[in-house]
Coordinates of C-alpha atoms in Angstrom, one line a residue:
M1 CA -2.6 -83.7 33.3
N2 CA -0.8 -82.6 30.2
P3 CA 1.0 -79.3 30.8
K4 CA 1.6 -78.5 27.1
P5 CA -1.6 -76.5 26.4
F6 CA -0.9 -74.3 29.4
S7 CA 2.7 -73.7 28.3
I8 CA 1.7 -72.9 24.7
F9 CA -1.0 -70.4 26.0
R10 CA 1.5 -68.8 28.3
I11 CA 4.1 -68.4 25.6
A12 CA 1.5 -67.0 23.2
A13 CA 0.4 -64.4 25.9
V14 CA 4.0 -63.3 26.5
L15 CA 4.6 -62.9 22.8
F16 CA 1.4 -60.9 22.4
L17 CA 2.3 -58.6 25.3
F18 CA 5.8 -58.1 23.9
A19 CA 4.4 -57.2 20.4
F20 CA 1.9 -54.8 22.0
M21 CA 4.6 -53.0 24.0
L22 CA 6.7 -52.7 20.8
S23 CA 3.7 -51.2 19.0
V24 CA 3.1 -48.7 21.8
N25 CA 6.7 -47.7 21.9
S26 CA 6.8 -47.3 18.1
C27 CA 3.7 -45.1 18.2
Q28 CA 5.3 -42.9 20.9
K29 CA 8.4 -42.5 18.8
D30 CA 6.4 -41.6 15.7
N31 CA 4.3 -39.0 17.4
H32 CA 6.7 -37.3 19.9
S33 CA 10.1 -36.2 19.1
P34 CA 12.4 -36.5 22.1
T35 CA 13.2 -32.7 21.9
N36 CA 10.6 -30.1 21.3
R37 CA 12.5 -27.1 20.0
L38 CA 9.9 -24.6 21.4
K39 CA 10.9 -25.8 24.9
D40 CA 14.6 -25.6 24.6
F41 CA 15.7 -21.9 24.6
N42 CA 18.0 -19.7 26.8
V43 CA 17.8 -16.0 27.5
R44 CA 20.8 -13.8 27.8
M45 CA 20.5 -10.3 29.3
L46 CA 23.1 -8.2 27.6
A47 CA 22.3 -4.7 28.8
G48 CA 20.0 -2.9 31.3
N49 CA 19.7 0.4 33.0
N50 CA 20.5 -1.3 36.4
N51 CA 21.5 -4.7 37.7
K52 CA 18.1 -5.9 38.8
Y53 CA 17.8 -8.4 36.0
G54 CA 21.4 -9.6 35.9
A55 CA 22.3 -7.6 32.8
E56 CA 26.0 -8.0 31.8
H57 CA 26.3 -4.2 31.0
I58 CA 24.8 -1.3 32.7
I59 CA 23.7 1.6 30.6
S60 CA 21.9 4.1 32.8
T61 CA 19.9 5.8 30.0
L62 CA 18.4 2.4 28.8
Q63 CA 15.0 3.1 30.4
N64 CA 12.0 1.4 28.7
A65 CA 14.0 -0.1 25.9
W66 CA 11.5 -0.1 23.0
G67 CA 12.3 0.0 19.3
L68 CA 15.3 -1.9 17.9
A69 CA 17.2 -1.5 14.6
F70 CA 20.5 -2.9 13.3
S71 CA 22.9 -1.2 10.9
S72 CA 23.9 -3.3 8.0
G73 CA 27.1 -4.2 9.9
G74 CA 25.3 -5.3 13.0
T75 CA 25.4 -2.2 15.3
A76 CA 22.3 -2.2 17.5
W77 CA 20.3 1.0 18.1
V78 CA 17.8 0.7 20.9
N79 CA 15.2 3.5 21.6
A80 CA 15.0 4.2 25.3
Q81 CA 11.6 5.8 25.5
A82 CA 11.8 6.8 29.2
G83 CA 15.5 7.7 28.8
H84 CA 14.7 10.1 26.0
V85 CA 17.6 8.8 23.8
S86 CA 18.6 6.1 21.4
D87 CA 21.3 3.9 22.9
V88 CA 24.0 2.5 20.6
M89 CA 25.6 -0.9 21.3
D90 CA 27.5 -3.7 19.7
S91 CA 25.9 -7.2 19.4
I92 CA 26.7 -8.2 23.0
G93 CA 25.6 -5.0 24.7
N94 CA 28.8 -2.9 24.9
R95 CA 28.2 0.8 24.5
I96 CA 29.7 2.6 21.6
P97 CA 30.6 5.8 23.3
A98 CA 31.6 7.7 20.2
V99 CA 27.9 7.8 19.4
D100 CA 25.9 6.6 22.4
P101 CA 23.7 8.1 23.6
V102 CA 21.8 10.0 20.8
N103 CA 19.4 12.6 22.2
I104 CA 15.9 12.5 20.7
P105 CA 14.0 15.8 20.4
S106 CA 10.6 16.5 21.9
P107 CA 8.0 18.6 20.1
T108 CA 9.6 21.8 21.4
N109 CA 13.2 21.0 22.5
A110 CA 16.3 19.3 21.1
T111 CA 16.2 16.8 23.9
G112 CA 13.6 15.1 26.1
G113 CA 11.8 13.1 23.3
S114 CA 9.9 9.9 23.7
P115 CA 11.2 7.5 21.0
T116 CA 9.4 4.3 20.3
G117 CA 9.8 2.9 16.7
I118 CA 13.1 3.0 14.8
V119 CA 14.4 2.0 11.4
F120 CA 17.8 1.9 9.7
N121 CA 17.9 3.6 6.3
P122 CA 20.2 1.9 3.8
N123 CA 19.6 4.4 1.1
S124 CA 22.3 7.0 0.5
D125 CA 20.2 9.5 -1.3
Q126 CA 16.7 9.2 0.3
F127 CA 15.2 10.6 3.5
V128 CA 17.7 13.5 3.4
I129 CA 18.1 15.8 6.4
P130 CA 20.1 19.0 7.0
S131 CA 23.5 18.3 8.4
G132 CA 24.3 19.0 12.0
D133 CA 27.7 20.5 11.4
G134 CA 27.1 22.9 8.6
S135 CA 28.1 20.6 5.8
A136 CA 25.9 19.5 2.9
S137 CA 22.7 17.7 3.6
Q138 CA 22.8 13.9 3.8
A139 CA 20.6 11.0 4.0
A140 CA 19.4 10.0 7.5
R141 CA 20.9 6.7 8.7
F142 CA 18.4 6.1 11.5
I143 CA 14.9 7.4 11.7
F144 CA 12.7 7.5 14.8
V145 CA 9.1 8.1 15.8
G146 CA 7.8 8.8 19.3
D147 CA 4.6 8.5 21.3
D148 CA 4.8 12.3 21.5
G149 CA 4.1 12.6 17.8
V150 CA 7.7 13.5 16.8
V151 CA 9.4 12.2 13.7
S152 CA 13.2 12.6 14.0
A153 CA 16.4 11.4 12.2
W154 CA 20.1 11.0 12.6
N155 CA 23.3 10.8 10.6
A156 CA 26.9 11.1 11.7
T157 CA 26.9 14.9 11.3
W158 CA 24.6 15.2 14.2
G159 CA 26.9 13.5 16.7
H160 CA 25.0 12.9 20.0
N161 CA 21.9 14.7 18.8
S162 CA 19.2 14.2 16.1
Y163 CA 17.1 16.3 13.8
R164 CA 13.4 16.9 14.3
V165 CA 11.7 16.3 11.0
A166 CA 8.1 16.9 12.2
A167 CA 5.9 17.1 15.3
N168 CA 2.5 15.6 14.5
E169 CA -0.7 14.8 16.3
G170 CA -1.1 11.5 17.9
S171 CA 1.1 8.8 19.4
Y172 CA 3.4 6.8 17.2
K173 CA 4.1 3.3 18.6
G174 CA 5.9 1.6 15.8
L175 CA 7.8 2.3 12.5
T176 CA 9.0 0.4 9.4
L177 CA 10.5 1.1 6.0
A178 CA 9.4 -0.8 2.9
S179 CA 9.3 -0.5 -0.9
N180 CA 6.2 -0.1 -3.1
N181 CA 6.5 0.0 -6.9
G182 CA 10.2 0.8 -6.6
A183 CA 9.8 3.7 -4.2
N184 CA 10.6 3.6 -0.5
Y185 CA 8.2 4.7 2.2
L186 CA 8.0 5.0 6.0
Y187 CA 5.0 3.6 7.8
A188 CA 4.1 4.5 11.3
A189 CA 1.4 3.0 13.6
N190 CA -0.5 5.8 15.4
L191 CA -2.3 4.2 18.3
K192 CA -4.1 7.4 19.3
T193 CA -5.7 8.2 15.9
G194 CA -6.1 4.5 14.9
K195 CA -4.3 5.1 11.6
I196 CA -1.2 3.9 9.7
E197 CA 0.6 7.0 8.5
V198 CA 2.9 7.0 5.5
W199 CA 5.6 9.3 4.2
D200 CA 7.6 9.1 1.0
W201 CA 11.4 9.4 0.8
T202 CA 11.1 13.2 0.6
W203 CA 9.2 13.3 3.9
N204 CA 5.9 14.1 2.2
S205 CA 2.7 12.6 3.7
V206 CA 1.1 9.9 1.4
K207 CA -2.6 9.0 1.6
W208 CA -3.8 6.0 -0.4
P209 CA -7.6 5.7 -0.5
G210 CA -8.8 2.9 1.6
A211 CA -5.4 1.8 2.7
F212 CA -4.8 -0.2 5.8
T213 CA -8.5 -1.0 6.3
D214 CA -9.5 -4.3 7.9
P215 CA -13.2 -4.7 7.2
N216 CA -13.7 -6.8 10.4
L217 CA -11.5 -4.8 12.8
P218 CA -13.3 -4.3 16.2
N219 CA -14.1 -0.6 16.8
D220 CA -12.0 -0.4 20.0
Y221 CA -8.8 -1.8 18.3
S222 CA -6.0 0.4 17.0
P223 CA -2.7 -0.3 15.3
F224 CA 0.1 -0.9 17.8
N225 CA 3.0 -1.7 15.6
I226 CA 3.9 -2.2 11.9
Q227 CA 6.8 -4.3 10.6
V228 CA 7.9 -5.4 7.1
V229 CA 8.3 -9.1 6.6
G230 CA 9.5 -10.0 3.2
D231 CA 7.4 -7.9 0.8
Q232 CA 4.4 -7.6 3.1
L233 CA 3.5 -5.5 6.1
Y234 CA 2.4 -7.1 9.4
V235 CA 0.3 -4.8 11.6
T236 CA -0.3 -5.7 15.2
Y237 CA -3.4 -4.3 16.8
A238 CA -4.2 -3.8 20.5
K239 CA -7.4 -2.9 22.2
A240 CA -7.1 0.8 23.0
S241 CA -8.6 3.0 25.7
N242 CA -7.8 6.7 26.3
G243 CA -5.0 6.5 23.8
D244 CA -3.2 3.6 25.4
E245 CA -3.1 -0.2 24.8
V246 CA -5.1 -2.5 27.0
K247 CA -3.5 -5.7 28.3
G248 CA -5.4 -9.0 28.6
A249 CA -5.4 -12.6 27.5
G250 CA -6.7 -12.9 24.0
L251 CA -6.7 -9.1 23.4
G252 CA -4.9 -8.6 20.1
L253 CA -4.8 -9.4 16.5
V254 CA -2.4 -9.3 13.5
D255 CA -3.2 -8.4 9.9
I256 CA -1.1 -8.6 6.7
Y257 CA -1.2 -5.8 4.1
T258 CA 0.6 -5.2 0.9
T259 CA 3.1 -2.3 0.9
N260 CA 0.4 0.0 -0.7
G261 CA -2.0 -0.8 2.2
A262 CA -4.2 -3.3 0.5
F263 CA -5.7 -5.8 3.0
V264 CA -4.4 -9.3 2.4
K265 CA -5.7 -11.3 5.4
R266 CA -6.1 -11.7 9.1
F267 CA -3.0 -13.6 10.3
A268 CA -3.8 -14.2 13.9
T269 CA -6.7 -13.4 16.3
G270 CA -7.0 -13.6 20.1
G271 CA -5.8 -16.9 21.5
T272 CA -2.4 -16.4 23.2
L273 CA -2.0 -12.8 21.9
N274 CA -1.9 -10.1 24.6
A275 CA -1.2 -6.6 23.3
P276 CA 1.2 -7.9 20.6
W277 CA 4.0 -5.7 19.4
G278 CA 7.2 -7.4 18.3
V279 CA 7.2 -9.2 14.9
A280 CA 10.0 -11.1 13.2
M281 CA 10.5 -13.9 10.6
A282 CA 12.6 -16.7 12.1
P283 CA 15.3 -18.3 10.1
L284 CA 14.5 -22.0 9.3
S285 CA 17.4 -23.1 11.6
F286 CA 16.0 -21.2 14.6
L287 CA 13.3 -23.9 15.3
N288 CA 15.1 -26.7 13.4
D289 CA 12.0 -28.0 11.6
D290 CA 13.3 -31.5 11.1
E291 CA 13.3 -32.0 14.9
N292 CA 10.3 -29.8 15.9
N293 CA 8.0 -32.8 16.6
G294 CA 8.5 -33.7 12.9
K295 CA 5.9 -31.1 11.8
G296 CA 8.0 -29.5 9.1
Q297 CA 6.5 -26.1 9.8
G298 CA 8.5 -24.2 7.2
S299 CA 8.9 -20.5 7.7
V300 CA 7.8 -19.2 11.1
I301 CA 6.7 -15.8 12.4
V302 CA 7.4 -15.0 16.0
I303 CA 5.1 -12.4 17.7
G304 CA 5.9 -11.0 21.1
N305 CA 3.2 -9.9 23.6
F306 CA 3.8 -6.7 25.4
G307 CA 0.9 -7.6 27.7
D308 CA 2.3 -10.8 29.3
G309 CA 5.9 -10.9 27.9
R310 CA 5.5 -14.2 26.0
I311 CA 6.6 -15.0 22.4
N312 CA 4.2 -16.8 20.1
A313 CA 5.3 -18.8 17.1
Y314 CA 3.0 -19.2 14.0
R315 CA 3.4 -21.0 10.7
A316 CA 4.0 -18.2 8.1
S317 CA 2.0 -19.9 5.4
D318 CA -1.4 -19.9 7.1
G319 CA -1.0 -18.4 10.6
K320 CA -1.3 -21.8 12.4
F321 CA -0.3 -21.4 16.0
I322 CA 2.7 -23.6 16.9
G323 CA 3.5 -22.7 20.5
Q324 CA 5.3 -20.3 22.7
L325 CA 9.1 -20.2 23.1
S326 CA 9.9 -21.8 26.4
M327 CA 12.7 -22.6 28.9
H328 CA 12.7 -25.6 31.1
N329 CA 9.2 -26.5 29.7
M330 CA 7.8 -23.1 30.8
P331 CA 7.0 -20.2 28.5
I332 CA 9.6 -17.5 28.5
T333 CA 8.1 -14.4 30.1
I334 CA 9.9 -11.1 29.7
D335 CA 8.1 -8.3 31.5
G336 CA 7.4 -5.3 29.2
L337 CA 8.5 -7.2 26.1
W338 CA 8.8 -4.9 23.0
A339 CA 10.9 -5.6 20.0
L340 CA 11.9 -8.9 18.4
S341 CA 14.6 -8.9 15.7
F342 CA 17.2 -11.2 14.1
A343 CA 20.3 -9.4 13.0
P344 CA 20.6 -8.6 9.2
S345 CA 22.3 -11.2 7.0
T346 CA 24.8 -8.5 6.0
S347 CA 26.3 -8.6 9.6
P348 CA 28.6 -11.3 11.1
I349 CA 26.1 -11.9 13.9
N350 CA 24.8 -15.4 14.5
P351 CA 21.6 -15.6 12.6
N352 CA 19.9 -17.8 15.2
L353 CA 19.9 -15.1 17.9
L354 CA 16.5 -13.6 18.5
Y355 CA 17.2 -10.1 19.9
F356 CA 14.7 -8.4 22.1
T357 CA 14.1 -5.2 24.1
A358 CA 11.8 -4.7 27.1
G359 CA 10.6 -2.1 29.5
P360 CA 9.9 -4.0 32.7
D361 CA 8.4 -2.6 35.9
D362 CA 5.7 -0.6 34.2
E363 CA 8.2 0.7 31.6
Q364 CA 10.5 2.2 34.2
N365 CA 13.5 -0.1 33.5
G366 CA 15.0 -1.4 30.3
L367 CA 16.6 -4.5 28.9
F368 CA 18.4 -5.6 25.7
G369 CA 19.2 -9.2 25.2
Y370 CA 18.7 -12.2 23.0
I371 CA 17.1 -15.7 23.0
S372 CA 18.9 -18.6 21.6
R373 CA 18.4 -22.3 21.1
A374 CA 20.0 -24.1 23.9
D375 CA 21.8 -26.5 21.6
K376 CA 23.1 -23.7 19.4
G377 CA 25.2 -22.1 22.2
N378 CA 25.8 -18.3 22.6
G379 CA 23.1 -18.1 25.2
N380 CA 23.4 -18.0 29.0
D381 CA 20.6 -19.5 31.1
N382 CA 19.9 -16.5 33.3
G383 CA 17.1 -18.2 35.3
N384 CA 13.8 -19.8 34.9
G385 CA 12.6 -17.8 31.9
N386 CA 10.6 -15.2 34.0
Y387 CA 12.0 -11.7 33.9

């Protein structure tokens, strides 16, 4: 019997199998980047009110760390809602004792307030308040709102105290500062009344007809936070009951408005949202688009869930859900997650650090820290991503 036909068949089969394996391997390389940047983050706990979560610095007043704002130079101010103060730290969680803590007023007293939202005011002649030392009035440097309805403000003349601007009805959960037609305004999310309230730079209430109206907003949803991103306002909504947010998978939505309150579009609805609060625009280098599965997402919005402590990433251009920031292939979960913020470009702080605040254990404790890309350094792996 002639063996050649069998040999030729066997050689052809081997060559076919080899070509097939190369094809499969090539497809795998095309479709799956070896490193998914949403799964490669570290968490560093900088400060907390106790050592339960391994914080590097203990600040006893940092209870239910909520709103976060940076000065232009990078000093971090964190509203401690259950501590009744705003704590002042450097970028790695060291207290600045010359200022920290700053007492926040309640509706009736100079202390005992319940601060939530906070903004830094870069304007030297707007949002002016009386001085705390008898000198001439000056612009506030930081402005606060509270879930007790108090609007307050601080500049250096007030030392460790702050000035009560107003005590209003409702429960303010978030605050931002933005410009509209060349004028600066404050915007506050009032969960109890279901309204976005606005004040001009002289502290006068502003009411624009029909402003901040989503025609398809469910009746039981209320604004939970408001943040300026570029020249637009992002409003997070939570399901509300008895003046408080309701946690639950898929409970939450995010709208975009102009700075005069005109509805632009619904950005995100349900899905992985769960009482969303923190909102920030990530720098392009944070996700490293060229390596993020080759998707080229462009600008990315990160939205944090207070409800389950997870951080969602969306494509800014169209709200496409990308994924959740993860560690060791598991979503990072920070109990009681509140603010998300990158430091201002005017500061020397690494722009790829995503700072956060949280009020774990039913808002009794507090945390201040940051999340960083594992390959960018500056982040300590404090565990498995669940806090």
